[in-house]
PDB file of N, CA and C in Angstrom:
ATOM      1  N   TYR A  28     -12.344  -8.028 -16.781  1.00 87.00           N
ATOM      2  CA  TYR A  28     -11.033  -7.672 -17.271  1.00 87.00           C
ATOM      3  C   TYR A  28     -11.041  -7.575 -18.795  1.00 87.00           C
ATOM      4  N   ASP A  29     -11.619  -8.558 -19.450  1.00 91.00           N
ATOM      5  CA  ASP A  29     -11.625  -8.560 -20.916  1.00 91.00           C
ATOM      6  C   ASP A  29     -12.325  -7.330 -21.480  1.00 91.00           C
ATOM      7  N   ALA A  30     -13.494  -7.011 -20.930  1.00 94.00           N
ATOM      8  CA  ALA A  30     -14.246  -5.861 -21.441  1.00 94.00           C
ATOM      9  C   ALA A  30     -13.503  -4.556 -21.186  1.00 94.00           C
ATOM     10  N   LEU A  31     -12.949  -4.408 -20.008  1.00 93.00           N
ATOM     11  CA  LEU A  31     -12.240  -3.170 -19.694  1.00 93.00           C
ATOM     12  C   LEU A  31     -10.947  -3.037 -20.478  1.00 93.00           C
ATOM     13  N   SER A  32     -10.237  -4.131 -20.662  1.00 92.00           N
ATOM     14  CA  SER A  32      -8.948  -4.052 -21.347  1.00 92.00           C
ATOM     15  C   SER A  32      -9.093  -3.689 -22.822  1.00 92.00           C
ATOM     16  N   ARG A  33     -10.299  -3.792 -23.356  1.00 95.00           N
ATOM     17  CA  ARG A  33     -10.530  -3.369 -24.740  1.00 95.00           C
ATOM     18  C   ARG A  33     -10.514  -1.852 -24.873  1.00 95.00           C
ATOM     19  N   ILE A  34     -10.792  -1.144 -23.766  1.00 96.00           N
ATOM     20  CA  ILE A  34     -10.879   0.321 -23.853  1.00 96.00           C
ATOM     21  C   ILE A  34      -9.783   1.048 -23.084  1.00 96.00           C
ATOM     22  N   ALA A  35      -9.068   0.345 -22.215  1.00 91.00           N
ATOM     23  CA  ALA A  35      -8.027   1.020 -21.418  1.00 91.00           C
ATOM     24  C   ALA A  35      -7.100  -0.023 -20.807  1.00 91.00           C
ATOM     25  N   PRO A  36      -5.888   0.418 -20.459  1.00 89.00           N
ATOM     26  CA  PRO A  36      -4.997  -0.503 -19.746  1.00 89.00           C
ATOM     27  C   PRO A  36      -5.621  -0.891 -18.402  1.00 89.00           C
ATOM     28  N   VAL A  37      -5.453  -2.139 -18.019  1.00 91.00           N
ATOM     29  CA  VAL A  37      -6.067  -2.651 -16.795  1.00 91.00           C
ATOM     30  C   VAL A  37      -5.016  -3.386 -15.974  1.00 91.00           C
ATOM     31  N   LEU A  38      -5.014  -3.121 -14.683  1.00 90.00           N
ATOM     32  CA  LEU A  38      -4.190  -3.880 -13.750  1.00 90.00           C
ATOM     33  C   LEU A  38      -5.105  -4.809 -12.981  1.00 90.00           C
ATOM     34  N   SER A  39      -4.625  -5.983 -12.716  1.00 88.00           N
ATOM     35  CA  SER A  39      -5.390  -6.951 -11.934  1.00 88.00           C
ATOM     36  C   SER A  39      -4.444  -7.579 -10.926  1.00 88.00           C
ATOM     37  N   PHE A  40      -4.888  -7.668  -9.686  1.00 86.00           N
ATOM     38  CA  PHE A  40      -4.056  -8.207  -8.623  1.00 86.00           C
ATOM     39  C   PHE A  40      -4.763  -9.365  -7.946  1.00 86.00           C
ATOM     40  N   ASP A  41      -3.986 -10.363  -7.558  1.00 82.00           N
ATOM     41  CA  ASP A  41      -4.519 -11.449  -6.748  1.00 82.00           C
ATOM     42  C   ASP A  41      -4.559 -10.989  -5.301  1.00 82.00           C
ATOM     43  N   TYR A  42      -5.613 -11.335  -4.611  1.00 78.00           N
ATOM     44  CA  TYR A  42      -5.729 -10.989  -3.203  1.00 78.00           C
ATOM     45  C   TYR A  42      -4.945 -11.983  -2.368  1.00 78.00           C
ATOM     46  N   LYS A  43      -4.142 -11.456  -1.470  1.00 76.00           N
ATOM     47  CA  LYS A  43      -3.410 -12.294  -0.521  1.00 76.00           C
ATOM     48  C   LYS A  43      -3.760 -11.800   0.869  1.00 76.00           C
ATOM     49  N   SER A  44      -4.186 -12.699   1.722  1.00 74.00           N
ATOM     50  CA  SER A  44      -4.649 -12.277   3.045  1.00 74.00           C
ATOM     51  C   SER A  44      -3.519 -12.002   4.022  1.00 74.00           C
ATOM     52  N   GLU A  45      -2.378 -12.615   3.847  1.00 75.00           N
ATOM     53  CA  GLU A  45      -1.284 -12.420   4.803  1.00 75.00           C
ATOM     54  C   GLU A  45       0.026 -12.217   4.082  1.00 75.00           C
ATOM     55  N   PRO A  46       0.880 -11.387   4.519  1.00 84.00           N
ATOM     56  CA  PRO A  46       0.621 -10.257   5.418  1.00 84.00           C
ATOM     57  C   PRO A  46      -0.026  -9.114   4.642  1.00 84.00           C
ATOM     58  N   GLN A  47      -1.120  -8.645   5.133  1.00 84.00           N
ATOM     59  CA  GLN A  47      -1.936  -7.670   4.415  1.00 84.00           C
ATOM     60  C   GLN A  47      -1.209  -6.359   4.145  1.00 84.00           C
ATOM     61  N   LEU A  48      -0.490  -5.835   5.120  1.00 84.00           N
ATOM     62  CA  LEU A  48       0.171  -4.551   4.914  1.00 84.00           C
ATOM     63  C   LEU A  48       1.255  -4.656   3.847  1.00 84.00           C
ATOM     64  N   ASP A  49       2.024  -5.730   3.857  1.00 87.00           N
ATOM     65  CA  ASP A  49       3.044  -5.915   2.820  1.00 87.00           C
ATOM     66  C   ASP A  49       2.409  -6.003   1.439  1.00 87.00           C
ATOM     67  N   ASN A  50       1.306  -6.719   1.350  1.00 88.00           N
ATOM     68  CA  ASN A  50       0.586  -6.853   0.085  1.00 88.00           C
ATOM     69  C   ASN A  50       0.059  -5.496  -0.377  1.00 88.00           C
ATOM     70  N   LEU A  51      -0.529  -4.744   0.528  1.00 89.00           N
ATOM     71  CA  LEU A  51      -1.048  -3.417   0.206  1.00 89.00           C
ATOM     72  C   LEU A  51       0.068  -2.512  -0.305  1.00 89.00           C
ATOM     73  N   GLU A  52       1.204  -2.511   0.377  1.00 92.00           N
ATOM     74  CA  GLU A  52       2.311  -1.648  -0.032  1.00 92.00           C
ATOM     75  C   GLU A  52       2.820  -2.027  -1.421  1.00 92.00           C
ATOM     76  N   GLN A  53       2.924  -3.313  -1.703  1.00 91.00           N
ATOM     77  CA  GLN A  53       3.405  -3.724  -3.021  1.00 91.00           C
ATOM     78  C   GLN A  53       2.422  -3.340  -4.111  1.00 91.00           C
ATOM     79  N   ARG A  54       1.124  -3.528  -3.864  1.00 91.00           N
ATOM     80  CA  ARG A  54       0.123  -3.134  -4.857  1.00 91.00           C
ATOM     81  C   ARG A  54       0.164  -1.625  -5.080  1.00 91.00           C
ATOM     82  N   PHE A  55       0.388  -0.850  -4.018  1.00 94.00           N
ATOM     83  CA  PHE A  55       0.480   0.605  -4.141  1.00 94.00           C
ATOM     84  C   PHE A  55       1.675   0.975  -5.018  1.00 94.00           C
ATOM     85  N   ARG A  56       2.805   0.284  -4.806  1.00 95.00           N
ATOM     86  CA  ARG A  56       3.985   0.508  -5.655  1.00 95.00           C
ATOM     87  C   ARG A  56       3.685   0.137  -7.114  1.00 95.00           C
ATOM     88  N   ASP A  57       2.989  -0.974  -7.315  1.00 94.00           N
ATOM     89  CA  ASP A  57       2.643  -1.411  -8.673  1.00 94.00           C
ATOM     90  C   ASP A  57       1.786  -0.374  -9.391  1.00 94.00           C
ATOM     91  N   VAL A  58       0.797   0.161  -8.689  1.00 95.00           N
ATOM     92  CA  VAL A  58      -0.067   1.182  -9.290  1.00 95.00           C
ATOM     93  C   VAL A  58       0.743   2.455  -9.569  1.00 95.00           C
ATOM     94  N   GLY A  59       1.598   2.848  -8.636  1.00 96.00           N
ATOM     95  CA  GLY A  59       2.450   4.014  -8.857  1.00 96.00           C
ATOM     96  C   GLY A  59       3.309   3.848 -10.092  1.00 96.00           C
ATOM     97  N   ALA A  60       3.884   2.672 -10.267  1.00 96.00           N
ATOM     98  CA  ALA A  60       4.708   2.401 -11.452  1.00 96.00           C
ATOM     99  C   ALA A  60       3.864   2.442 -12.720  1.00 96.00           C
ATOM    100  N   ALA A  61       2.664   1.892 -12.657  1.00 93.00           N
ATOM    101  CA  ALA A  61       1.793   1.830 -13.836  1.00 93.00           C
ATOM    102  C   ALA A  61       1.389   3.211 -14.328  1.00 93.00           C
ATOM    103  N   VAL A  62       1.276   4.163 -13.417  1.00 94.00           N
ATOM    104  CA  VAL A  62       0.859   5.516 -13.812  1.00 94.00           C
ATOM    105  C   VAL A  62       2.035   6.489 -13.858  1.00 94.00           C
ATOM    106  N   GLY A  63       3.243   5.956 -13.765  1.00 96.00           N
ATOM    107  CA  GLY A  63       4.425   6.803 -13.870  1.00 96.00           C
ATOM    108  C   GLY A  63       4.678   7.676 -12.661  1.00 96.00           C
ATOM    109  N   ARG A  64       4.220   7.237 -11.495  1.00 97.00           N
ATOM    110  CA  ARG A  64       4.378   8.038 -10.274  1.00 97.00           C
ATOM    111  C   ARG A  64       5.089   7.246  -9.181  1.00 97.00           C
ATOM    112  N   THR A  65       6.125   6.506  -9.542  1.00 97.00           N
ATOM    113  CA  THR A  65       6.864   5.689  -8.595  1.00 97.00           C
ATOM    114  C   THR A  65       7.400   6.519  -7.441  1.00 97.00           C
ATOM    115  N   ASP A  66       7.970   7.684  -7.752  1.00 98.00           N
ATOM    116  CA  ASP A  66       8.518   8.541  -6.697  1.00 98.00           C
ATOM    117  C   ASP A  66       7.444   8.980  -5.710  1.00 98.00           C
ATOM    118  N   ARG A  67       6.299   9.349  -6.218  1.00 98.00           N
ATOM    119  CA  ARG A  67       5.208   9.791  -5.339  1.00 98.00           C
ATOM    120  C   ARG A  67       4.697   8.634  -4.487  1.00 98.00           C
ATOM    121  N   ALA A  68       4.590   7.447  -5.069  1.00 97.00           N
ATOM    122  CA  ALA A  68       4.141   6.279  -4.309  1.00 97.00           C
ATOM    123  C   ALA A  68       5.092   6.008  -3.153  1.00 97.00           C
ATOM    124  N   GLU A  69       6.394   6.083  -3.413  1.00 97.00           N
ATOM    125  CA  GLU A  69       7.377   5.860  -2.348  1.00 97.00           C
ATOM    126  C   GLU A  69       7.285   6.943  -1.282  1.00 97.00           C
ATOM    127  N   GLU A  70       7.035   8.171  -1.700  1.00 98.00           N
ATOM    128  CA  GLU A  70       6.874   9.278  -0.744  1.00 98.00           C
ATOM    129  C   GLU A  70       5.685   9.028   0.178  1.00 98.00           C
ATOM    130  N   VAL A  71       4.587   8.600  -0.392  1.00 97.00           N
ATOM    131  CA  VAL A  71       3.382   8.312   0.403  1.00 97.00           C
ATOM    132  C   VAL A  71       3.650   7.158   1.364  1.00 97.00           C
ATOM    133  N   LEU A  72       4.331   6.131   0.898  1.00 96.00           N
ATOM    134  CA  LEU A  72       4.624   4.981   1.764  1.00 96.00           C
ATOM    135  C   LEU A  72       5.582   5.363   2.892  1.00 96.00           C
ATOM    136  N   ARG A  73       6.546   6.246   2.617  1.00 96.00           N
ATOM    137  CA  ARG A  73       7.438   6.725   3.686  1.00 96.00           C
ATOM    138  C   ARG A  73       6.647   7.503   4.740  1.00 96.00           C
ATOM    139  N   ALA A  74       5.704   8.330   4.292  1.00 96.00           N
ATOM    140  CA  ALA A  74       4.863   9.081   5.228  1.00 96.00           C
ATOM    141  C   ALA A  74       4.017   8.124   6.066  1.00 96.00           C
ATOM    142  N   LEU A  75       3.500   7.081   5.441  1.00 93.00           N
ATOM    143  CA  LEU A  75       2.719   6.074   6.165  1.00 93.00           C
ATOM    144  C   LEU A  75       3.581   5.378   7.210  1.00 93.00           C
ATOM    145  N   ASP A  76       4.806   5.007   6.836  1.00 92.00           N
ATOM    146  CA  ASP A  76       5.720   4.370   7.781  1.00 92.00           C
ATOM    147  C   ASP A  76       6.022   5.281   8.966  1.00 92.00           C
ATOM    148  N   ALA A  77       6.238   6.567   8.688  1.00 94.00           N
ATOM    149  CA  ALA A  77       6.530   7.520   9.760  1.00 94.00           C
ATOM    150  C   ALA A  77       5.339   7.636  10.708  1.00 94.00           C
ATOM    151  N   ARG A  78       4.162   7.714  10.147  1.00 93.00           N
ATOM    152  CA  ARG A  78       2.955   7.856  10.974  1.00 93.00           C
ATOM    153  C   ARG A  78       2.700   6.596  11.810  1.00 93.00           C
ATOM    154  N   THR A  79       2.846   5.429  11.208  1.00 90.00           N
ATOM    155  CA  THR A  79       2.610   4.210  11.978  1.00 90.00           C
ATOM    156  C   THR A  79       3.690   4.019  13.034  1.00 90.00           C
ATOM    157  N   GLY A  80       4.918   4.454  12.747  1.00 91.00           N
ATOM    158  CA  GLY A  80       5.976   4.394  13.757  1.00 91.00           C
ATOM    159  C   GLY A  80       5.641   5.273  14.944  1.00 91.00           C
ATOM    160  N   ASP A  81       5.123   6.467  14.651  1.00 92.00           N
ATOM    161  CA  ASP A  81       4.708   7.384  15.717  1.00 92.00           C
ATOM    162  C   ASP A  81       3.585   6.766  16.554  1.00 92.00           C
ATOM    163  N   LEU A  82       2.637   6.151  15.890  1.00 91.00           N
ATOM    164  CA  LEU A  82       1.524   5.534  16.615  1.00 91.00           C
ATOM    165  C   LEU A  82       1.996   4.353  17.465  1.00 91.00           C
ATOM    166  N   ARG A  83       2.945   3.566  16.949  1.00 90.00           N
ATOM    167  CA  ARG A  83       3.497   2.459  17.746  1.00 90.00           C
ATOM    168  C   ARG A  83       4.152   2.995  19.021  1.00 90.00           C
ATOM    169  N   THR A  84       4.902   4.070  18.876  1.00 92.00           N
ATOM    170  CA  THR A  84       5.567   4.681  20.038  1.00 92.00           C
ATOM    171  C   THR A  84       4.542   5.168  21.036  1.00 92.00           C
ATOM    172  N   ARG A  85       3.507   5.827  20.573  1.00 93.00           N
ATOM    173  CA  ARG A  85       2.468   6.338  21.474  1.00 93.00           C
ATOM    174  C   ARG A  85       1.750   5.204  22.189  1.00 93.00           C
ATOM    175  N   LEU A  86       1.475   4.105  21.492  1.00 93.00           N
ATOM    176  CA  LEU A  86       0.830   2.959  22.120  1.00 93.00           C
ATOM    177  C   LEU A  86       1.752   2.346  23.185  1.00 93.00           C
ATOM    178  N   ALA A  87       3.023   2.204  22.860  1.00 94.00           N
ATOM    179  CA  ALA A  87       3.978   1.643  23.830  1.00 94.00           C
ATOM    180  C   ALA A  87       4.072   2.514  25.060  1.00 94.00           C
ATOM    181  N   THR A  88       4.112   3.820  24.876  1.00 93.00           N
ATOM    182  CA  THR A  88       4.173   4.752  25.996  1.00 93.00           C
ATOM    183  C   THR A  88       2.927   4.645  26.870  1.00 93.00           C
ATOM    184  N   ALA A  89       1.821   4.376  26.250  1.00 94.00           N
ATOM    185  CA  ALA A  89       0.553   4.240  26.994  1.00 94.00           C
ATOM    186  C   ALA A  89       0.363   2.840  27.564  1.00 94.00           C
ATOM    187  N   GLY A  90       1.388   1.989  27.415  1.00 93.00           N
ATOM    188  CA  GLY A  90       1.271   0.629  27.948  1.00 93.00           C
ATOM    189  C   GLY A  90       0.391  -0.275  27.106  1.00 93.00           C
ATOM    190  N   ARG A  91       0.192   0.068  25.856  1.00 91.00           N
ATOM    191  CA  ARG A  91      -0.683  -0.698  24.980  1.00 91.00           C
ATOM    192  C   ARG A  91       0.061  -1.181  23.739  1.00 91.00           C
ATOM    193  N   GLY A  92       1.370  -1.384  23.855  1.00 87.00           N
ATOM    194  CA  GLY A  92       2.187  -1.821  22.722  1.00 87.00           C
ATOM    195  C   GLY A  92       1.669  -3.100  22.103  1.00 87.00           C
ATOM    196  N   GLY A  93       1.746  -3.172  20.794  1.00 80.00           N
ATOM    197  CA  GLY A  93       1.306  -4.364  20.074  1.00 80.00           C
ATOM    198  C   GLY A  93      -0.179  -4.384  19.742  1.00 80.00           C
ATOM    199  N   GLU A  94      -0.889  -3.377  20.153  1.00 77.00           N
ATOM    200  CA  GLU A  94      -2.338  -3.355  19.859  1.00 77.00           C
ATOM    201  C   GLU A  94      -2.595  -2.643  18.549  1.00 77.00           C
TER     202      GLU A  94
END
């Protein structure tokens, strides 16, 4: 961190194991904010939510809900 921060802005995040998806989404928002792309980060996360919702529905329909 020290060496890199001398030449460029640096973000550093603590790893949290649970809940991983919530942690990932927050870090994605943090990076989006850091690079001035908050709107795009939210757009990507909405697309991810839509896709995972679709997959949950397909799993439930196939009798494999919760997997």
